Amino acid sequence: MATSSAATAKRVTEYTYEWEGKDRNGKLVRGELRAGGEAVVSATLRRQGILVGKVKKRRVSGGKSITQKDIAVFTRQLATMMRAGVPLLQSFEIVGRGSTNPRLTRLLNDIRQDVETGTSLSTSLRKHPMYFDALYCNLVEAGEAAGILEALLDRLAIYQEKTVALKNKIKSALTYPVGVLVVAFIVVAVIMIFVVPAFEDVFKSFGAELPAPTLMVIAMSKFFVGYWWIIFPSIFGAIYFFFQSWKRSVKMQHTMDRLLLKVPIFGDLLYKSAVARWTRTLSTMFAAGVPLVEALDSVGGASGNAVFAEATEKIQRDVSTGTALTTSMTSTGIFPTMVLQMAAIGEESGSLDHMLSKSAEFYEDEVDEAVKALSSLMEPFIIVILGTVIGGIVVAMYLPIFKLGQVV
């Protein structure tokens, strides 16, 4: 445990340093070195016979952030080149040069330099946990140990591509309604702050009693006009605080994930997505030769749902004591019958990875169909909501004019 903690601390404190100096022949040389500090860089270079002139930490600014899609593309390119017989270091150099994102180029150069010094690829990847999770590193380590790194990189690329595609489908399903609701809020705010006060001035000249709906809208308008400087920061602040709490609080993650799975329409989509990712991850790990108990370490987190992560921990405990995987999955009560049956057949036939892969494909198709159905359903639903809200405001503001017309 102490060794693991020390290794973690070392990974955190290592940086890439740019240096300049002179070699034994007095020739000016420069380069880069990854180390824990400037003193370590200077000592290392002196042992190589270099008279150090300048050492500075390399800045990591510039370029857009590295996304999961970038990692998926990099994995696919690396797998393709290694299958073609290109050496690992040269593959890293080619991918790094071809990248249009400076951050990704620097990341790949750091990994390549580590590998050049004799470090294994999996160990080098573990130094960048923000981009390469435990699942990724475990698969690469298994590939290195078995001598089939290119095959596992290919499998890992497929996994990454399917995971990114699944996440994009979920985002596309949620982005449209959220975007429309934000625009609707802005439109209502503009009406309340600028349009309704103009109507109020006109109504004052009538000298007649206004209908209750009109009075309600005018009262809301006065509140918006008087406190807009509190309303907008409060709303944005509450949203920011909510998502930060969701991200940082384990208890809140469990609570929200449980609630989201019970939300009508959206809950079913998120549930199918979590099942697809869970089965896809376990299939990929198991096919790579990772022992089942160790594979379950990465599966729960990869599902993207705290409920499935908690269930995976229980499954791991049960499996480690000799319980069959299907029995453990059944006891959690969260897996659909089809997945349980496929897992049971896979255990009996010795093709668990294949059966789980088929389950993942089925639920990925289910997510695709659910997204299409949701998109078709959301359009009329949102139109009704917007029509009710904005139409209600318009009718409330025109009621006094209608009444005045009746009197005249």
Short mmCIF file of C-alpha atoms in Angstrom, two decimals:
data_model
loop_
_atom_site.label_atom_id
_atom_site.label_comp_id
_atom_site.label_asym_id
_atom_site.label_seq_id
_atom_site.Cartn_x
_atom_site.Cartn_y
_atom_site.Cartn_z
CA MET A 1 0.00 0.00 0.00
CA ALA A 2 2.87 2.37 0.87
CA THR A 3 4.53 1.64 -2.45
CA SER A 4 1.32 2.42 -4.32
CA SER A 5 0.93 5.74 -2.46
CA ALA A 6 4.51 6.70 -3.23
CA ALA A 7 4.00 5.94 -6.91
CA THR A 8 0.86 8.04 -6.97
CA ALA A 9 2.65 10.96 -5.36
CA LYS A 10 5.46 10.67 -7.89
CA ARG A 11 3.03 10.75 -10.78
CA VAL A 12 1.42 13.86 -9.43
CA THR A 13 4.69 15.79 -8.99
CA GLU A 14 6.36 14.90 -12.30
CA TYR A 15 6.49 17.59 -15.01
CA THR A 16 8.12 18.03 -18.39
CA TYR A 17 11.12 20.40 -18.39
CA GLU A 18 12.80 22.05 -21.36
CA TRP A 19 16.58 22.39 -21.01
CA GLU A 20 19.56 23.90 -22.81
CA GLY A 21 23.24 23.18 -22.29
CA LYS A 22 26.55 22.17 -23.83
CA ASP A 23 27.86 18.67 -24.38
CA ARG A 24 31.45 17.47 -23.85
CA ASN A 25 32.46 18.96 -27.22
CA GLY A 26 31.05 22.37 -26.32
CA LYS A 27 28.19 22.02 -28.76
CA LEU A 28 24.90 23.68 -27.82
CA VAL A 29 22.21 21.05 -27.20
CA ARG A 30 18.65 21.27 -26.00
CA GLY A 31 15.83 18.88 -25.25
CA GLU A 32 13.03 17.85 -22.93
CA LEU A 33 13.01 15.66 -19.82
CA ARG A 34 10.24 14.50 -17.53
CA ALA A 35 11.20 14.69 -13.85
CA GLY A 36 10.05 15.70 -10.39
CA GLY A 37 11.90 19.03 -10.34
CA GLU A 38 14.62 21.20 -11.86
CA ALA A 39 17.26 19.74 -9.52
CA VAL A 40 16.50 16.23 -10.77
CA VAL A 41 16.80 17.43 -14.39
CA SER A 42 20.16 19.09 -13.72
CA ALA A 43 21.53 16.02 -11.93
CA THR A 44 20.39 13.69 -14.70
CA LEU A 45 21.98 15.84 -17.41
CA ARG A 46 25.24 16.20 -15.50
CA ARG A 47 25.50 12.41 -15.32
CA GLN A 48 25.18 12.42 -19.12
CA GLY A 49 28.11 14.84 -19.38
CA ILE A 50 26.00 17.90 -20.25
CA LEU A 51 26.80 21.31 -18.80
CA VAL A 52 23.35 22.67 -17.99
CA GLY A 53 22.67 26.26 -19.00
CA LYS A 54 18.92 26.68 -18.57
CA VAL A 55 16.05 24.53 -17.25
CA LYS A 56 12.39 25.59 -17.22
CA LYS A 57 9.10 23.84 -16.77
CA ARG A 58 7.20 23.53 -20.03
CA ARG A 59 3.91 25.36 -20.09
CA VAL A 60 0.86 23.27 -20.89
CA SER A 61 -1.31 26.11 -22.12
CA GLY A 62 -2.44 26.30 -25.72
CA GLY A 63 -4.77 24.07 -27.62
CA LYS A 64 -8.21 22.83 -26.76
CA SER A 65 -8.83 20.31 -24.02
CA ILE A 66 -8.36 16.63 -24.78
CA THR A 67 -11.69 14.83 -25.12
CA GLN A 68 -12.61 11.17 -25.00
CA LYS A 69 -13.12 11.33 -28.74
CA ASP A 70 -9.48 12.44 -29.16
CA ILE A 71 -8.35 9.44 -27.13
CA ALA A 72 -10.56 7.13 -29.20
CA VAL A 73 -9.09 8.46 -32.46
CA PHE A 74 -5.55 8.16 -31.08
CA THR A 75 -6.20 4.56 -30.01
CA ARG A 76 -7.57 3.65 -33.43
CA GLN A 77 -4.56 5.24 -35.19
CA LEU A 78 -2.08 3.53 -32.86
CA ALA A 79 -3.77 0.14 -33.31
CA THR A 80 -3.80 0.53 -37.10
CA MET A 81 -0.12 1.43 -37.32
CA MET A 82 1.00 -1.32 -34.98
CA ARG A 83 -1.01 -3.87 -36.99
CA ALA A 84 0.85 -2.58 -40.06
CA GLY A 85 4.16 -3.33 -38.35
CA VAL A 86 5.15 0.24 -37.37
CA PRO A 87 7.18 0.23 -34.11
CA LEU A 88 5.50 1.64 -31.01
CA LEU A 89 7.73 4.70 -30.59
CA GLN A 90 7.48 5.61 -34.26
CA SER A 91 3.70 5.18 -34.08
CA PHE A 92 3.53 7.67 -31.21
CA GLU A 93 5.68 10.13 -33.14
CA ILE A 94 3.51 9.86 -36.27
CA VAL A 95 0.25 10.29 -34.35
CA GLY A 96 1.67 13.22 -32.37
CA ARG A 97 2.79 15.03 -35.52
CA GLY A 98 -0.54 14.44 -37.20
CA SER A 99 -2.61 15.79 -34.32
CA THR A 100 -4.10 19.27 -34.69
CA ASN A 101 -4.43 19.67 -30.91
CA PRO A 102 -1.18 20.88 -29.26
CA ARG A 103 -2.26 19.47 -25.89
CA LEU A 104 -2.67 15.99 -27.34
CA THR A 105 0.68 16.29 -29.13
CA ARG A 106 2.41 17.19 -25.85
CA LEU A 107 0.67 14.33 -24.05
CA LEU A 108 1.80 11.80 -26.65
CA ASN A 109 5.35 13.18 -26.60
CA ASP A 110 5.46 12.78 -22.81
CA ILE A 111 4.35 9.16 -23.09
CA ARG A 112 6.81 8.48 -25.91
CA GLN A 113 9.70 9.89 -23.87
CA ASP A 114 8.76 7.69 -20.92
CA VAL A 115 8.66 4.60 -23.12
CA GLU A 116 12.03 5.55 -24.66
CA THR A 117 13.62 5.40 -21.19
CA GLY A 118 12.46 1.80 -20.75
CA THR A 119 9.14 2.37 -18.99
CA SER A 120 6.31 0.09 -20.06
CA LEU A 121 3.46 1.67 -22.03
CA SER A 122 0.87 0.84 -19.37
CA THR A 123 3.00 2.46 -16.65
CA SER A 124 3.46 5.58 -18.79
CA LEU A 125 -0.28 5.78 -19.41
CA ARG A 126 -1.02 5.50 -15.67
CA LYS A 127 0.84 8.78 -15.16
CA HIS A 128 -2.03 10.52 -16.98
CA PRO A 129 -5.19 9.26 -15.20
CA MET A 130 -7.19 12.25 -16.45
CA TYR A 131 -7.07 10.82 -19.98
CA PHE A 132 -6.41 7.08 -19.50
CA ASP A 133 -8.62 5.39 -16.93
CA ALA A 134 -7.93 2.12 -15.11
CA LEU A 135 -9.77 0.10 -17.76
CA TYR A 136 -7.59 1.50 -20.55
CA CYS A 137 -4.36 0.94 -18.63
CA ASN A 138 -5.35 -2.58 -17.51
CA LEU A 139 -6.08 -3.65 -21.09
CA VAL A 140 -2.79 -2.24 -22.35
CA GLU A 141 -0.96 -3.99 -19.51
CA ALA A 142 -2.67 -7.28 -20.39
CA GLY A 143 -1.69 -6.81 -24.04
CA GLU A 144 1.96 -6.14 -23.13
CA ALA A 145 2.10 -9.18 -20.85
CA ALA A 146 0.60 -11.51 -23.48
CA GLY A 147 2.50 -10.02 -26.43
CA ILE A 148 -0.71 -9.09 -28.26
CA LEU A 149 -0.69 -5.32 -27.71
CA GLU A 150 -1.85 -4.48 -31.25
CA ALA A 151 -4.86 -6.82 -30.96
CA LEU A 152 -5.92 -5.37 -27.61
CA LEU A 153 -5.43 -1.82 -28.87
CA ASP A 154 -7.78 -2.68 -31.73
CA ARG A 155 -10.35 -4.06 -29.27
CA LEU A 156 -9.85 -1.02 -27.06
CA ALA A 157 -10.39 1.30 -30.04
CA ILE A 158 -13.69 -0.43 -30.82
CA TYR A 159 -14.74 -0.07 -27.19
CA GLN A 160 -13.81 3.62 -27.12
CA GLU A 161 -15.62 4.35 -30.39
CA LYS A 162 -18.81 2.64 -29.24
CA THR A 163 -18.67 4.39 -25.86
CA VAL A 164 -18.24 7.82 -27.48
CA ALA A 165 -21.08 7.10 -29.93
CA LEU A 166 -23.37 6.05 -27.07
CA LYS A 167 -22.57 9.17 -25.05
CA ASN A 168 -23.20 11.38 -28.08
CA LYS A 169 -26.61 9.81 -28.56
CA ILE A 170 -27.56 10.54 -24.95
CA LYS A 171 -26.28 14.11 -25.22
CA SER A 172 -28.20 14.70 -28.46
CA ALA A 173 -31.38 13.47 -26.77
CA LEU A 174 -30.93 15.84 -23.83
CA THR A 175 -29.46 18.88 -25.58
CA TYR A 176 -32.51 19.74 -27.69
CA PRO A 177 -35.10 20.05 -24.88
CA VAL A 178 -32.65 21.83 -22.58
CA GLY A 179 -31.73 24.31 -25.33
CA VAL A 180 -35.39 25.02 -26.13
CA LEU A 181 -36.24 25.57 -22.45
CA VAL A 182 -33.32 27.99 -22.05
CA VAL A 183 -34.47 29.98 -25.09
CA ALA A 184 -38.04 29.93 -23.74
CA PHE A 185 -36.86 31.34 -20.40
CA ILE A 186 -34.98 34.14 -22.14
CA VAL A 187 -38.03 35.00 -24.28
CA VAL A 188 -40.31 35.08 -21.22
CA ALA A 189 -37.79 37.26 -19.36
CA VAL A 190 -37.66 39.73 -22.27
CA ILE A 191 -41.47 39.88 -22.40
CA MET A 192 -41.70 40.43 -18.63
CA ILE A 193 -39.01 43.11 -18.48
CA PHE A 194 -39.70 45.11 -21.66
CA VAL A 195 -43.10 44.26 -23.18
CA VAL A 196 -45.46 43.93 -20.21
CA PRO A 197 -44.48 47.31 -18.64
CA ALA A 198 -45.45 49.00 -21.92
CA PHE A 199 -48.89 47.35 -21.75
CA GLU A 200 -49.21 48.37 -18.09
CA ASP A 201 -48.85 52.05 -19.01
CA VAL A 202 -51.62 51.66 -21.59
CA PHE A 203 -53.90 49.90 -19.10
CA LYS A 204 -53.51 52.71 -16.56
CA SER A 205 -55.18 55.10 -19.02
CA PHE A 206 -58.27 52.85 -19.14
CA GLY A 207 -59.20 53.61 -15.56
CA ALA A 208 -60.99 50.25 -15.29
CA GLU A 209 -60.44 47.23 -13.10
CA LEU A 210 -58.09 44.71 -14.74
CA PRO A 211 -58.79 40.94 -14.95
CA ALA A 212 -57.06 38.64 -12.45
CA PRO A 213 -54.78 36.97 -15.06
CA THR A 214 -53.58 40.39 -16.23
CA LEU A 215 -52.89 41.52 -12.67
CA MET A 216 -50.92 38.32 -12.05
CA VAL A 217 -48.75 38.84 -15.14
CA ILE A 218 -48.17 42.50 -14.23
CA ALA A 219 -47.13 41.50 -10.71
CA MET A 220 -44.67 38.97 -12.15
CA SER A 221 -43.37 41.63 -14.53
CA LYS A 222 -42.76 44.07 -11.66
CA PHE A 223 -40.87 41.38 -9.80
CA PHE A 224 -38.68 40.70 -12.86
CA VAL A 225 -38.02 44.41 -13.43
CA GLY A 226 -37.24 45.08 -9.78
CA TYR A 227 -35.11 42.03 -9.06
CA TRP A 228 -33.66 40.90 -12.40
CA TRP A 229 -30.17 41.52 -11.05
CA ILE A 230 -30.88 38.93 -8.33
CA ILE A 231 -32.96 36.46 -10.37
CA PHE A 232 -30.46 35.73 -13.14
CA PRO A 233 -27.32 35.34 -10.96
CA SER A 234 -29.32 33.24 -8.49
CA ILE A 235 -30.55 30.88 -11.21
CA PHE A 236 -27.13 30.46 -12.83
CA GLY A 237 -25.47 30.17 -9.41
CA ALA A 238 -27.96 27.53 -8.28
CA ILE A 239 -27.40 25.51 -11.47
CA TYR A 240 -23.61 25.76 -11.09
CA PHE A 241 -23.76 24.80 -7.38
CA PHE A 242 -26.08 21.89 -8.16
CA PHE A 243 -23.80 20.40 -10.80
CA GLN A 244 -20.67 20.96 -8.69
CA SER A 245 -22.34 19.21 -5.76
CA TRP A 246 -23.43 16.41 -8.06
CA LYS A 247 -19.86 16.02 -9.32
CA ARG A 248 -18.15 16.14 -5.91
CA SER A 249 -20.61 14.51 -3.51
CA VAL A 250 -20.79 10.70 -3.67
CA LYS A 251 -24.04 10.70 -1.70
CA MET A 252 -25.66 13.13 -4.11
CA GLN A 253 -24.43 11.12 -7.10
CA HIS A 254 -26.14 8.02 -5.73
CA THR A 255 -29.34 9.94 -4.99
CA MET A 256 -29.51 11.65 -8.40
CA ASP A 257 -28.60 8.51 -10.34
CA ARG A 258 -31.39 6.60 -8.59
CA LEU A 259 -33.87 9.40 -9.31
CA LEU A 260 -32.83 9.74 -12.94
CA LEU A 261 -33.44 6.04 -13.57
CA LYS A 262 -37.04 6.53 -12.36
CA VAL A 263 -37.78 9.60 -14.51
CA PRO A 264 -40.41 8.77 -17.17
CA ILE A 265 -39.02 8.36 -20.71
CA PHE A 266 -35.54 9.71 -19.87
CA GLY A 267 -35.02 7.11 -17.13
CA ASP A 268 -35.52 4.21 -19.53
CA LEU A 269 -33.00 5.75 -21.95
CA LEU A 270 -30.38 6.21 -19.22
CA TYR A 271 -31.01 2.69 -17.90
CA LYS A 272 -30.47 1.07 -21.31
CA SER A 273 -27.37 3.20 -21.82
CA ALA A 274 -25.90 2.08 -18.46
CA VAL A 275 -26.65 -1.60 -19.24
CA ALA A 276 -25.01 -1.28 -22.67
CA ARG A 277 -21.86 0.31 -21.25
CA TRP A 278 -21.67 -2.18 -18.35
CA THR A 279 -21.90 -5.23 -20.60
CA ARG A 280 -19.61 -3.72 -23.25
CA THR A 281 -16.92 -2.95 -20.66
CA LEU A 282 -17.02 -6.36 -18.98
CA SER A 283 -16.99 -8.09 -22.38
CA THR A 284 -13.93 -6.12 -23.49
CA MET A 285 -12.03 -6.75 -20.25
CA PHE A 286 -12.88 -10.45 -20.12
CA ALA A 287 -11.97 -11.00 -23.78
CA ALA A 288 -8.59 -9.40 -23.11
CA GLY A 289 -7.83 -12.09 -20.58
CA VAL A 290 -8.26 -9.92 -17.49
CA PRO A 291 -9.49 -12.08 -14.57
CA LEU A 292 -13.16 -11.54 -13.75
CA VAL A 293 -12.63 -10.13 -10.25
CA GLU A 294 -10.04 -7.64 -11.52
CA ALA A 295 -12.18 -6.76 -14.55
CA LEU A 296 -15.06 -5.79 -12.28
CA ASP A 297 -12.86 -3.05 -10.77
CA SER A 298 -13.29 -0.95 -13.92
CA VAL A 299 -16.79 -2.02 -14.96
CA GLY A 300 -18.85 -0.15 -12.37
CA GLY A 301 -17.31 3.25 -13.01
CA ALA A 302 -17.49 2.77 -16.78
CA SER A 303 -21.27 2.32 -16.60
CA GLY A 304 -21.62 6.01 -15.75
CA ASN A 305 -24.22 5.38 -13.04
CA ALA A 306 -23.65 5.15 -9.29
CA VAL A 307 -26.40 2.53 -8.91
CA PHE A 308 -24.58 0.18 -11.29
CA ALA A 309 -21.24 1.00 -9.64
CA GLU A 310 -22.64 0.02 -6.24
CA ALA A 311 -24.13 -3.18 -7.68
CA THR A 312 -20.78 -4.02 -9.32
CA GLU A 313 -19.00 -3.77 -5.97
CA LYS A 314 -21.47 -6.28 -4.53
CA ILE A 315 -21.01 -8.58 -7.54
CA GLN A 316 -17.23 -8.38 -7.14
CA ARG A 317 -17.44 -9.35 -3.48
CA ASP A 318 -19.72 -12.28 -4.28
CA VAL A 319 -17.61 -13.52 -7.21
CA SER A 320 -14.42 -13.35 -5.14
CA THR A 321 -16.00 -15.78 -2.65
CA GLY A 322 -16.90 -18.28 -5.36
CA THR A 323 -20.44 -17.21 -6.33
CA ALA A 324 -21.33 -17.49 -10.01
CA LEU A 325 -21.46 -14.22 -11.93
CA THR A 326 -25.07 -14.71 -13.07
CA THR A 327 -26.21 -15.47 -9.51
CA SER A 328 -24.52 -12.33 -8.22
CA MET A 329 -26.01 -10.19 -11.00
CA THR A 330 -29.50 -11.59 -10.29
CA SER A 331 -29.22 -10.75 -6.58
CA THR A 332 -28.67 -7.05 -7.33
CA GLY A 333 -32.08 -6.79 -9.01
CA ILE A 334 -31.03 -4.13 -11.54
CA PHE A 335 -30.14 -6.18 -14.62
CA PRO A 336 -32.76 -7.04 -17.25
CA THR A 337 -33.76 -10.67 -17.77
CA MET A 338 -32.19 -10.86 -21.21
CA VAL A 339 -28.74 -9.87 -19.91
CA LEU A 340 -28.99 -12.40 -17.08
CA GLN A 341 -29.94 -15.18 -19.50
CA MET A 342 -27.15 -14.27 -21.93
CA ALA A 343 -24.63 -14.19 -19.06
CA ALA A 344 -25.84 -17.59 -17.83
CA ILE A 345 -25.46 -19.10 -21.30
CA GLY A 346 -22.01 -17.51 -21.61
CA GLU A 347 -20.86 -18.97 -18.29
CA GLU A 348 -22.10 -22.45 -19.18
CA SER A 349 -20.60 -22.42 -22.69
CA GLY A 350 -17.36 -20.65 -21.81
CA SER A 351 -18.16 -17.72 -24.14
CA LEU A 352 -19.07 -15.06 -21.59
CA ASP A 353 -17.30 -12.28 -23.47
CA HIS A 354 -19.17 -13.10 -26.69
CA MET A 355 -22.60 -13.24 -25.02
CA LEU A 356 -22.00 -9.99 -23.12
CA SER A 357 -20.88 -8.36 -26.37
CA LYS A 358 -24.15 -9.44 -28.02
CA SER A 359 -26.09 -8.00 -25.06
CA ALA A 360 -24.20 -4.72 -25.42
CA GLU A 361 -25.00 -4.54 -29.13
CA PHE A 362 -28.69 -5.17 -28.44
CA TYR A 363 -28.94 -2.39 -25.85
CA GLU A 364 -26.89 0.01 -27.95
CA ASP A 365 -29.46 -0.50 -30.70
CA GLU A 366 -32.20 0.00 -28.10
CA VAL A 367 -30.63 3.32 -27.08
CA ASP A 368 -30.47 4.39 -30.71
CA GLU A 369 -34.18 3.63 -31.18
CA ALA A 370 -35.07 5.31 -27.89
CA VAL A 371 -33.24 8.49 -28.92
CA LYS A 372 -35.14 8.59 -32.21
CA ALA A 373 -38.47 8.04 -30.44
CA LEU A 374 -37.61 10.64 -27.82
CA SER A 375 -36.73 13.23 -30.46
CA SER A 376 -40.08 12.67 -32.18
CA LEU A 377 -41.95 12.85 -28.86
CA MET A 378 -40.19 15.91 -27.46
CA GLU A 379 -41.03 18.26 -30.34
CA PRO A 380 -44.83 18.34 -29.85
CA PHE A 381 -44.39 18.19 -26.07
CA ILE A 382 -42.14 21.27 -26.04
CA ILE A 383 -44.43 23.11 -28.48
CA VAL A 384 -47.37 22.55 -26.12
CA ILE A 385 -45.37 23.85 -23.12
CA LEU A 386 -44.11 26.94 -24.96
CA GLY A 387 -47.56 27.62 -26.41
CA THR A 388 -49.14 27.38 -22.98
CA VAL A 389 -46.63 29.67 -21.26
CA ILE A 390 -46.13 32.35 -23.90
CA GLY A 391 -49.70 32.10 -25.20
CA GLY A 392 -51.01 32.48 -21.63
CA ILE A 393 -49.01 35.68 -21.15
CA VAL A 394 -50.24 37.11 -24.46
CA VAL A 395 -53.89 36.29 -23.69
CA ALA A 396 -53.60 37.77 -20.19
CA MET A 397 -52.25 41.03 -21.61
CA TYR A 398 -54.99 41.29 -24.27
CA LEU A 399 -57.93 40.49 -21.96
CA PRO A 400 -58.39 44.15 -20.87
CA ILE A 401 -58.41 45.22 -24.53
CA PHE A 402 -61.12 42.63 -25.32
CA LYS A 403 -63.21 43.82 -22.36
CA LEU A 404 -62.82 47.43 -23.43
CA GLY A 405 -64.02 46.48 -26.90
CA GLN A 406 -67.12 44.84 -25.43
CA VAL A 407 -67.91 47.93 -23.40
CA VAL A 408 -67.52 50.20 -26.42
#
